[in-house]
Coordinates of C-alpha atoms in Angstrom, one line a residue:
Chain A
X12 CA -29.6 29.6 34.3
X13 CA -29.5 25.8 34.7
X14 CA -31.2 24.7 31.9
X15 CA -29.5 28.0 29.6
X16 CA -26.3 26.6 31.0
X17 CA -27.1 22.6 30.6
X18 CA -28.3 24.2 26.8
X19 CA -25.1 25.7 26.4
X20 CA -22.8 23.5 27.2
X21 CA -24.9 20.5 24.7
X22 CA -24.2 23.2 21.9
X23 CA -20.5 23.4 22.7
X24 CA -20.3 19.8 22.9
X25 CA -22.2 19.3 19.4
X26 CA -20.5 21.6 17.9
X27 CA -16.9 20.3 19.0
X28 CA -18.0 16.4 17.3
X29 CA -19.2 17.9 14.2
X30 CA -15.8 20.1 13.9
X31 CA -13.7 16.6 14.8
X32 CA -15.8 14.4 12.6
X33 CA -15.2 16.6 9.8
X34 CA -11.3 17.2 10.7
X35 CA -11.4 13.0 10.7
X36 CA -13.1 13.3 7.6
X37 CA -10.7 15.6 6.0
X38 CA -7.3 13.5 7.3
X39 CA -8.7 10.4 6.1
X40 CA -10.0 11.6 2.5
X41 CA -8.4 10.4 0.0
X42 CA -6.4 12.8 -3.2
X43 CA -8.8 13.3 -5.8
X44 CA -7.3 11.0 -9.1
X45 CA -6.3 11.9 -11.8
X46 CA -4.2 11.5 -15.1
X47 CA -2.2 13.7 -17.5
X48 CA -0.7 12.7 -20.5
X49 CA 1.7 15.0 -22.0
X50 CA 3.3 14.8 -25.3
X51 CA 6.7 16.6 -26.5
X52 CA 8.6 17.1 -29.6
X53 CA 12.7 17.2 -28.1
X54 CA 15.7 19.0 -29.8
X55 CA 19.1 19.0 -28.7
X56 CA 21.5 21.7 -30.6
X57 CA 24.8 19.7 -29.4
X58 CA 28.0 21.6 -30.7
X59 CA 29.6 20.1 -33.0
X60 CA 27.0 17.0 -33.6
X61 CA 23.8 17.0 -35.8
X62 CA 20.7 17.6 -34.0
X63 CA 18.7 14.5 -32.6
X64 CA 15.0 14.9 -32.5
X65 CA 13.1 12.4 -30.5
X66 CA 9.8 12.3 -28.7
X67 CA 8.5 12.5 -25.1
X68 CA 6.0 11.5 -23.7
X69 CA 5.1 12.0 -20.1
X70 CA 2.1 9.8 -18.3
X71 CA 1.1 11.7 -14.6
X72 CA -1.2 9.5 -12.7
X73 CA -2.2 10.5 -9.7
X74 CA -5.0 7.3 -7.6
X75 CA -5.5 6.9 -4.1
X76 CA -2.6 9.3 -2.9
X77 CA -0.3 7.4 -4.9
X78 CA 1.4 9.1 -7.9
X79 CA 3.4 7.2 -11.2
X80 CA 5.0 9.3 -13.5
X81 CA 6.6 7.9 -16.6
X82 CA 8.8 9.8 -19.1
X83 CA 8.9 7.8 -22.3
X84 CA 11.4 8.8 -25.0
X85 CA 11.3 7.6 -28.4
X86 CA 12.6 8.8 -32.0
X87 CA 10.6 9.8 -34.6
X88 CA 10.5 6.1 -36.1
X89 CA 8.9 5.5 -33.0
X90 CA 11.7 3.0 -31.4
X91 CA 12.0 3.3 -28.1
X92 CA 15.0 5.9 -26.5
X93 CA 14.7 4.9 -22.7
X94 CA 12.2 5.5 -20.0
X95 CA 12.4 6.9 -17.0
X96 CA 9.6 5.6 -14.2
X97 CA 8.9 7.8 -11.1
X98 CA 6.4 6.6 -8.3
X99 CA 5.6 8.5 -5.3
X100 CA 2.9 9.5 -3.3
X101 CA 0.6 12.9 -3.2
X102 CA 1.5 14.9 -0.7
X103 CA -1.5 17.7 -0.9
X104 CA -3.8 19.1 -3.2
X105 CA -4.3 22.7 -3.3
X106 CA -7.1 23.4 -5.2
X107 CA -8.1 26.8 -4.9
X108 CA -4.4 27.3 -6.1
X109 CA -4.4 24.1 -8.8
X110 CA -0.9 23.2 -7.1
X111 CA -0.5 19.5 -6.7
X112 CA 2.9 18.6 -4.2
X113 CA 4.0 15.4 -5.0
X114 CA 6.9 13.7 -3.9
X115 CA 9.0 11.2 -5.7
X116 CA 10.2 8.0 -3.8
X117 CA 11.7 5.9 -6.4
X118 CA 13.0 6.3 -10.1
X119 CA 13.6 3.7 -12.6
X120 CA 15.6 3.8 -15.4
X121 CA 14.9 1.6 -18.8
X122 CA 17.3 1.5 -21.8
X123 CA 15.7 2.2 -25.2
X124 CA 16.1 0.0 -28.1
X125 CA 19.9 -1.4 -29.4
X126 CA 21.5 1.2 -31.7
X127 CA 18.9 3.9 -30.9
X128 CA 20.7 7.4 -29.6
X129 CA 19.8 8.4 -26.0
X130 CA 18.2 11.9 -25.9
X131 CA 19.8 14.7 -24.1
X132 CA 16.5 15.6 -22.3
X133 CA 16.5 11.5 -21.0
X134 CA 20.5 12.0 -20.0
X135 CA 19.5 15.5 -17.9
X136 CA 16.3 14.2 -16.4
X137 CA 18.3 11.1 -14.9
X138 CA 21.1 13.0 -13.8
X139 CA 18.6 16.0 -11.9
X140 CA 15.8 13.3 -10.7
X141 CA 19.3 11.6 -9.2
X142 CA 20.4 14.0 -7.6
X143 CA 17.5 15.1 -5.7
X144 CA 16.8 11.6 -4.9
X145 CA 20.0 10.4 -3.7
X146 CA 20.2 14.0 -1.9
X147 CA 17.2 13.3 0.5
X148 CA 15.8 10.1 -0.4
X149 CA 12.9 12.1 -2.3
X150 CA 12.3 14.1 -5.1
X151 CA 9.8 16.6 -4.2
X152 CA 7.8 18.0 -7.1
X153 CA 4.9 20.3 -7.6
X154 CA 2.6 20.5 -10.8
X155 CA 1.2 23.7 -11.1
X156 CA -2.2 24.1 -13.7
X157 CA -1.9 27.7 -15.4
X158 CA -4.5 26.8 -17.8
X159 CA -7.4 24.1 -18.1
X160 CA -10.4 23.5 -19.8
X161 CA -12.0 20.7 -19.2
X162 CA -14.9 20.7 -21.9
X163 CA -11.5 20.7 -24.3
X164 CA -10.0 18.1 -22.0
X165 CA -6.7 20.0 -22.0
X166 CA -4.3 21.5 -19.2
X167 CA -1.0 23.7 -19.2
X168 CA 0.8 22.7 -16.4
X169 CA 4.5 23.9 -14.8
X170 CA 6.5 21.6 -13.7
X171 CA 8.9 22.7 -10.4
X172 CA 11.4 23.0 -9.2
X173 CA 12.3 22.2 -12.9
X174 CA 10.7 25.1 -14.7
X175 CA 9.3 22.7 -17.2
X176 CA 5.8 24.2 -18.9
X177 CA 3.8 21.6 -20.7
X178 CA 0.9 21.5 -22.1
X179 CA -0.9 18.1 -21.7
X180 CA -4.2 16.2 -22.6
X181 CA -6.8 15.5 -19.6
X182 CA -7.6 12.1 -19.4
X183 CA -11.0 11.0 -17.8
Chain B
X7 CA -30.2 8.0 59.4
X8 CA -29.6 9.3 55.4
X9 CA -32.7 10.6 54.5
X10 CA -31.8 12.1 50.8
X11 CA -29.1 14.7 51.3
X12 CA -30.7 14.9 55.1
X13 CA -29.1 13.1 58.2
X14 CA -31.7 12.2 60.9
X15 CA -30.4 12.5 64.4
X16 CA -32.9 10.7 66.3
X17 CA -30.9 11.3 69.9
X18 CA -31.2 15.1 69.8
X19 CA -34.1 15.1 67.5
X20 CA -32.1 16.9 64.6
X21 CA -32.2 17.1 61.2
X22 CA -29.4 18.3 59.2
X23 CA -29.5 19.2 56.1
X24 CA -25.6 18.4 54.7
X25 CA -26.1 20.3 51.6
X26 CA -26.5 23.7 53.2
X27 CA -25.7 22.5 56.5
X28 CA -29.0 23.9 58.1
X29 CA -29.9 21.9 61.3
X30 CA -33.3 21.8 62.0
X31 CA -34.6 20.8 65.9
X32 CA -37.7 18.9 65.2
X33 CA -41.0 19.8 66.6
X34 CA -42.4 17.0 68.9
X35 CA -45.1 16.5 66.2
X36 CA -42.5 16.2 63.2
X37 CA -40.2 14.2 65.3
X38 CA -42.6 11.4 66.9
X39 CA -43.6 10.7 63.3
X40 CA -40.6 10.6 61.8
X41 CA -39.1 8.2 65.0
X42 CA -41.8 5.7 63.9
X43 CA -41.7 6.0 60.0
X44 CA -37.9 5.1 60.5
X45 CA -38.9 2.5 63.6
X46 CA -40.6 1.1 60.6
X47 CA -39.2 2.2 57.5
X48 CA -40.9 0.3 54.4
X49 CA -44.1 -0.5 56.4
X50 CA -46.8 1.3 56.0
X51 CA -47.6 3.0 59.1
X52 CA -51.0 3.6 60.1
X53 CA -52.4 6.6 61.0
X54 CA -54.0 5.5 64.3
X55 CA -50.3 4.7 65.4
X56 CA -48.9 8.2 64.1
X57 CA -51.6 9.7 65.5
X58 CA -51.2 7.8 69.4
X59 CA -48.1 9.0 71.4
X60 CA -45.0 7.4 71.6
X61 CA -43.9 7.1 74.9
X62 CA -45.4 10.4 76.8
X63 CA -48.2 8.9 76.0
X64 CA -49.6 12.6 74.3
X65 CA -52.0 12.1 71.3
X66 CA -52.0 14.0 68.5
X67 CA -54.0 15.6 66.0
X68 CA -55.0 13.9 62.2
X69 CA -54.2 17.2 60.8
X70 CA -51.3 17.6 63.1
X71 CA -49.4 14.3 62.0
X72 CA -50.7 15.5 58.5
X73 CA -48.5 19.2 58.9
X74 CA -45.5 16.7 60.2
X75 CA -45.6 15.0 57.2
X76 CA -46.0 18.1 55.4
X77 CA -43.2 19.9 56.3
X78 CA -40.7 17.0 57.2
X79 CA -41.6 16.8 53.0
X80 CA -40.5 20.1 52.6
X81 CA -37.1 20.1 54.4
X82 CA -36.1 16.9 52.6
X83 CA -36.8 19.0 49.5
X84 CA -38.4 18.4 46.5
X85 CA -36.0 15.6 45.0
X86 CA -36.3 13.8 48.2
X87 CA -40.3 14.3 49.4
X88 CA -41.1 11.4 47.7
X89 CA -39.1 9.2 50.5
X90 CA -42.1 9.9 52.8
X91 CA -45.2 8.4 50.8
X92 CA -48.9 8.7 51.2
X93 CA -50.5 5.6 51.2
X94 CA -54.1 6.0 50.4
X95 CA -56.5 5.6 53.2
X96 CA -53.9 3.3 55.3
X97 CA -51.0 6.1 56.2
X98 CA -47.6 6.9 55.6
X99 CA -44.8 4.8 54.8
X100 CA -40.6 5.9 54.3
X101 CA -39.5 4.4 51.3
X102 CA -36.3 2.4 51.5
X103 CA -35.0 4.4 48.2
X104 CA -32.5 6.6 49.8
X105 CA -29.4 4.6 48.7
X106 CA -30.8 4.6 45.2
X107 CA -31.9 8.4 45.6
X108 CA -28.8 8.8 46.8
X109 CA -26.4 7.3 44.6
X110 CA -28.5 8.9 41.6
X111 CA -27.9 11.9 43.4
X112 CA -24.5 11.7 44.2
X113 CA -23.7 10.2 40.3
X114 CA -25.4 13.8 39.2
X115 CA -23.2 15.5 41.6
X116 CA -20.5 14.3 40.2
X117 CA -21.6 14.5 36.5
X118 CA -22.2 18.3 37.2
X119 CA -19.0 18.6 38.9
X120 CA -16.9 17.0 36.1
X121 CA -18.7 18.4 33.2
X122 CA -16.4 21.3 32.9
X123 CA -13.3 19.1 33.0
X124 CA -15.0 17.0 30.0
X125 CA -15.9 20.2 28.0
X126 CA -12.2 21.6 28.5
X127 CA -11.0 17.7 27.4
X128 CA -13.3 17.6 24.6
X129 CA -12.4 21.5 23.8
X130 CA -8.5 20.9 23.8
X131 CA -8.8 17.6 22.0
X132 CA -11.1 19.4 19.1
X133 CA -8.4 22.1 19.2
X134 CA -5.8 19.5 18.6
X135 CA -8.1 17.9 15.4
X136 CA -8.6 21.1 14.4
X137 CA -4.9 22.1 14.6
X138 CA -3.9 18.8 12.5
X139 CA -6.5 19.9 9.8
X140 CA -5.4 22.8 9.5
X141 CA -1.7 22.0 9.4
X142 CA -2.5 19.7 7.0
X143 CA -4.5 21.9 4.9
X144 CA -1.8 24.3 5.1
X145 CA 1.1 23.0 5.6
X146 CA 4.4 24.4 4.4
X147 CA 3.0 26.9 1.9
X148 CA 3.1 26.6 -1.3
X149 CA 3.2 29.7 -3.7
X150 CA 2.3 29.6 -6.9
X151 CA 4.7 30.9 -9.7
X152 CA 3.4 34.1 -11.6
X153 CA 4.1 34.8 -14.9
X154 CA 7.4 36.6 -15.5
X155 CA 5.9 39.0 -18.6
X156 CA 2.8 39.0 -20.4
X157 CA 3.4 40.3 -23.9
X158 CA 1.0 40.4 -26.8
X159 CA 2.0 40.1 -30.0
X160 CA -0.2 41.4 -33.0
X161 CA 0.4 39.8 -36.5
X162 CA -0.4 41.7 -39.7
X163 CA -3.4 39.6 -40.0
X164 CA -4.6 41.6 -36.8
X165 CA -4.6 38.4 -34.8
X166 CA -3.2 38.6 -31.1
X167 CA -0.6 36.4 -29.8
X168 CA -0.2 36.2 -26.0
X169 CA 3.6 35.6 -25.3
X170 CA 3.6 34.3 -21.6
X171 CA 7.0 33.9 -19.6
X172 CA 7.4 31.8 -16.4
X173 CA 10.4 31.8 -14.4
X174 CA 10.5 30.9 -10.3
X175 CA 12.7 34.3 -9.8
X176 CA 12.7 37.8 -10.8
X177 CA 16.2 37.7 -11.2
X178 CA 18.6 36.5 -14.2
X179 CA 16.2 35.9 -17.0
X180 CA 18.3 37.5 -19.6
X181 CA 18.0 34.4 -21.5
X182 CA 14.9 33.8 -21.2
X183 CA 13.6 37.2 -21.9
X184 CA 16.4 37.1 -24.9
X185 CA 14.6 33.9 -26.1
X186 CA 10.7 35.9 -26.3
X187 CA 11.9 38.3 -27.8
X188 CA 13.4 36.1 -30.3
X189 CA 10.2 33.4 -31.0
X190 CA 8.3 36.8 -31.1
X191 CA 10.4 38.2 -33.7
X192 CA 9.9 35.0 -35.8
X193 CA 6.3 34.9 -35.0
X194 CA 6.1 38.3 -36.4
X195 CA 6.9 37.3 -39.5
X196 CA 3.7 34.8 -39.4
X197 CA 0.6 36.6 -41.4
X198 CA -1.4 34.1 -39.2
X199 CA -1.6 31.4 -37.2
X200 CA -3.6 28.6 -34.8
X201 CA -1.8 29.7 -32.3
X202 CA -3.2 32.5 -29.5
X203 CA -0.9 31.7 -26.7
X204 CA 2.9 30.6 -25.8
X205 CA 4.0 29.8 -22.8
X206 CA 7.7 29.4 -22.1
X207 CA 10.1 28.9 -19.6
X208 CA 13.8 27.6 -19.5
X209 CA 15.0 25.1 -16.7
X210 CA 16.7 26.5 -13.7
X211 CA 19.8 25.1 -14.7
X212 CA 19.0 27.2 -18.4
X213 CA 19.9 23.8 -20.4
X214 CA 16.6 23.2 -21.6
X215 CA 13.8 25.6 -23.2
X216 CA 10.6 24.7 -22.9
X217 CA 7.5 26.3 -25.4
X218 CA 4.0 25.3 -25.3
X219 CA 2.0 26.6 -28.0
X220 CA -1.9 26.8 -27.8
X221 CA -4.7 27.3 -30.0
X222 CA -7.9 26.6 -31.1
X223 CA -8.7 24.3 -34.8
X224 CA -12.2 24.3 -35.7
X225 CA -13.5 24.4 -31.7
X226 CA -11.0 21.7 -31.1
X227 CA -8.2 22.5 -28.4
X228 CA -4.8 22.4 -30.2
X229 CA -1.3 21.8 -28.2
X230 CA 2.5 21.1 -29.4
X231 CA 5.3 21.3 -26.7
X232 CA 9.0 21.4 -27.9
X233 CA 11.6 21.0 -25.7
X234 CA 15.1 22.5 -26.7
X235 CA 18.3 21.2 -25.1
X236 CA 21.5 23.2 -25.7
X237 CA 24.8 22.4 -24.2
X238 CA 26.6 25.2 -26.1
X239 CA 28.1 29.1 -24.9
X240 CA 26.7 31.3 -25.2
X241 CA 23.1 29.1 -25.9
X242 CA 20.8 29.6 -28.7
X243 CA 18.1 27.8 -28.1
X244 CA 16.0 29.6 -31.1
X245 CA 17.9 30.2 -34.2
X246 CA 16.8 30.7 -37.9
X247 CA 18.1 26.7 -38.6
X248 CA 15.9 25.7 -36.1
X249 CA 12.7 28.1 -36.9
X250 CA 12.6 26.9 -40.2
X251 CA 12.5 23.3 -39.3
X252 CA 9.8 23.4 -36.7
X253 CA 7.5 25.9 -39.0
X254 CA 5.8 28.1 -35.9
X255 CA 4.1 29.8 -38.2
X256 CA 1.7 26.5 -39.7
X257 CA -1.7 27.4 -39.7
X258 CA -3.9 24.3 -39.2
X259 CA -2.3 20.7 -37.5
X260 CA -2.5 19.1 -41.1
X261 CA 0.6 21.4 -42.3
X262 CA 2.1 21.1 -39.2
X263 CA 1.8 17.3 -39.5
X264 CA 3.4 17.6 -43.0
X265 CA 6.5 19.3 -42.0
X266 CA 6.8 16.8 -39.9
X267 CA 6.3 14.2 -42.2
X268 CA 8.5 16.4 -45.0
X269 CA 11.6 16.9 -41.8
X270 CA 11.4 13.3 -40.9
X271 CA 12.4 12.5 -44.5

C-alpha cells in the first residue's frame, strides 16, 4: 500500500506541475501577429449634394498583444481626406471561432489635405469610435473571419459592434 | 536512554517501545548486555565482558549474549537494528547514531504527516491556475454572428451567385433584406460575372451599407468593398444612378478598372 500510495501521490503531484506549467505557459503566451489590409471604394448619396467618392483604406496590425488600426481616407486623385489612428491591445484570440476581441484605447484624428472634402464614412467613424471611447475609456471591437484562404492570401472579415463586412488582403 | 523509537529504562529493566507503546521487561540476558553496551556506548565491547556477569557475578552463555543481541535487534526494529553492531571477532558495540537515526526519522514522520497538506496546497493552487486558464480562455463569451440569409442567385449564363446577409439581430432588417433583394435584382440582369459571392451588411445605426464582392480571375483571388453612406429618408442605398456607376456586373478587374478610370473623368 505504501509504495502504491508513495506511487500515487508522485503521479498526482506530476501531474498537477505539468497542468500549472502549461496554464503559465498559456497566460504568458503571447497573441499570434498578424496584419490586414483592407481596401474600400466609399459613396455618400447626401440629399441634396453631389455624391463624393473617396477611398479607404484600413491597416489592422495585430504584434505582441498590441493592436494599431488605421483608417486612411483619400479621394480618387489620391490626396489625402483624413485618417483616423486606433491603438489598442488584443484582448483574446479565439481561434476555433476566428474571432479576434480587441479593444481600442486611444484614437487619433488627422486632417486630410487643404481644400480636399471630408468623407461621410471619416465624419461617422469619428463620431461612433468617440462615443464609445469617451463612454468607457475603450472601444471594444471584435474582428470576426467568415472567409479566408490563405494560399490566395485573402480574408472576409465583420467588423462589430459596427456591422462592417470587409473583405481584406492577408499580409505575411 | 533513546534507543531509535525505543526508550531504555535501565532502573526497572524496560524497554518501551513509544511508537506502539509496547513495554517490554528485559530478560536478565538481554538486559545485562544492553546495561554495558549503553555503560559503554561507542566502544566496542568485548565479548568476554558481555559474556562475564555484571554484578551477581552469574556468567553467561556465547550463544546466550548472542540471542540478547538477537532479539534486543528485533524489538528496536528493523530501521533501528543497526544501532547494535557486530564487530567482527571483537564484539558488539551501540552506535552513537540515534540522534541522527532519530532526527532522520522524525524529519520522515513529519514529511509523511504533511504530505497530504502539500498535495491539498499543490491541488488547490493547480485548481486556481487551472481556473485562470480557463477563465482566460473563455472569458466573457464571444458568439459569433451567423449569416442572416443565404440566397443564391443564378444568372442566365447558369453561373451561381451566393448572396450572403449579416446582421447581429434577427430583428428589423427590412432594409437590409430590402437592399438584397435589390443588388440581386440588378445582378440578375448580369449574363455573367467574376463574382461568386456578396456579402453584405448595413451598420447598426443603418447609415452605412457595406458589400464585399468575391471572385476568382484566372486562379487569382479577386475583392472590391464599397461602402455606401446615405443620410437620406427613407434610404436608398442601391439605386439605378448608383448601379450604373459602379458597373457590378464587370467581368474581369481590367473593365472594372476602366470604369473606374472612365467615372473618374
Amino acid at each position: 500500500m505504501a509504495r502504491k500510495g508513495l506511487w500515487l501521490i508522485n503521479s498526482v503531484i506530476l501531474l498537477c506541475l505539468l497542468a500549472c506549467i502549461g496554464t503559465i505557459y498559456s497566460l504568458t503566451s503571447k497573441a499570434p501577429n498578424f496584419m490586414l489590409s483592407c481596401s474600400s471604394e466609399l459613396f455618400n448619396h447626401q440629399a441634396g449634394e453631389a455624391d463624393h467618392n473617396h477611398y479607404l483604406l484600413v491597416d489592422l496590425v495585430s504584434k505582441d498583444g498590441l493592436a494599431q488600426i488605421n483608417y486612411r481616407y483619400f479621394d480618387l486623385s489620391g490626396n489625402s481626406a483624413g485618417t483616423l489612428a486606433m491603438t489598442g491591445k488584443v484582448n483574446r484570440i479565439d481561434t476555433q471561432r476566428q474571432i479576434y476581441d480587441i479593444s481600442v484605447t486611444t484614437k487619433q484624428e488627422y486632417l486630410g489635405s487643404k481644400n480636399v472634402y471630408k468623407p461621410e464614412h471619416y465624419e461617422y467613424l469619428s463620431y461612433v469610435s468617440g462615443i464609445n471611447l469617451n463612454k468607457n475609456g475603450m472601444h471594444s471591437l471584435t474582428i470576426q473571419v467568415l472567409e479566408r484562404d490563405e494560399a490566395k492570401d485573402y480574408a472576409v472579415v465583420l467588423f462589430q459592434p459596427s456591422n462592417t463586412v470587409c473583405g481584406c488582403r492577408l499580409v505575411n | 536512554m533513546q534507543l531509535g523509537h525505543c526508550r531504555f529504562d535501565s532502573d526497572k529493566g524496560e524497554l518501551i517501545n513509544q511508537e506502539s507503546g509496547l513495554v517490554w521487561s528485559l530478560p536478565r540476558a538481554e538486559l545485562h548486555v544492553l546495561r554495558l553496551l549503553v555503560e559503554y556506548q561507542g566502544k566496542v565491547v568485548a565479548k568476554p565482558i558481555l559474556e562475564s556477569g555484571h554484578k551477581d557475578g552469574s556468567h553467561l552463555s556465547s550463544a546466550s549474549v548472542a540471542r540478547a543481541i538477537f532479539t534486543l535487534r528485533s524489538f528496536l526494529g528493523p530501521q533501528h537494528e543497526t544501532l547494535i553492531e557486530t564487530v567482527k571477532g571483537q564484539g558488539y558495540l551501540l552506535r552513537h547514531h540515534r540522534a541522527r537515526k532519530e532526527t532522520r526519522y522524525q524529519r520522515r514522520r513529519f514529511t509523511i504527516k504533511s504530505l497530504p497538506v502539500l498535495l491539498v496546497v499543490i491541488s488547490l493552487f493547480s485548481v486556481l491556475l487551472l481556473s485562470l486558464w480557463w477563465f482566460n480562455r473563455l472569458g466573457p463569451s464571444i458568439s459569433p454572428t451567423m449569416p442572416l440569409s443565404i440566397d443564391t442567385v443564378t444568372l442566365d449564363s447558369g453561373q451561381q451567385v451566393e448572396m450572403i446577409l449579416y446582421s447581429p439581430s434577427n430583428t428589423n432588417n427590412e432594409l437590409l433584406i430590402a437592399q438584397g433583394q435589390l443588388l440581386t435584382q440588378s445582378l440578375l440582369h448580369c449574363h455573367e460575372t467574376v463574382w461568386n459571392k456578396v456579402f453584405l451588411s448595413l451598420s447598426h445605426d443603418k447609415q452605412v451599407l457595406n458589400i464585399t464582392f468575391r471572385g476568382d480571375y484566372f486562379g487569382q483571388s479577386i475583392i472590391r468593398n464599397i461602402k455606401i453612406s446615405d443620410l437620406r429618408q427613407p434610404k436608398r442605398f442601391i439605386n439605378p444612378e448608383w448601379l450604373k456607376q459602379v458597373s457590378i456586373c464587370d467581368s474581369s478587374p481590367v473593365q472594372i478598372a476602366s470604369s473606374h478610370q472612365s467615372w473618374r473623368r
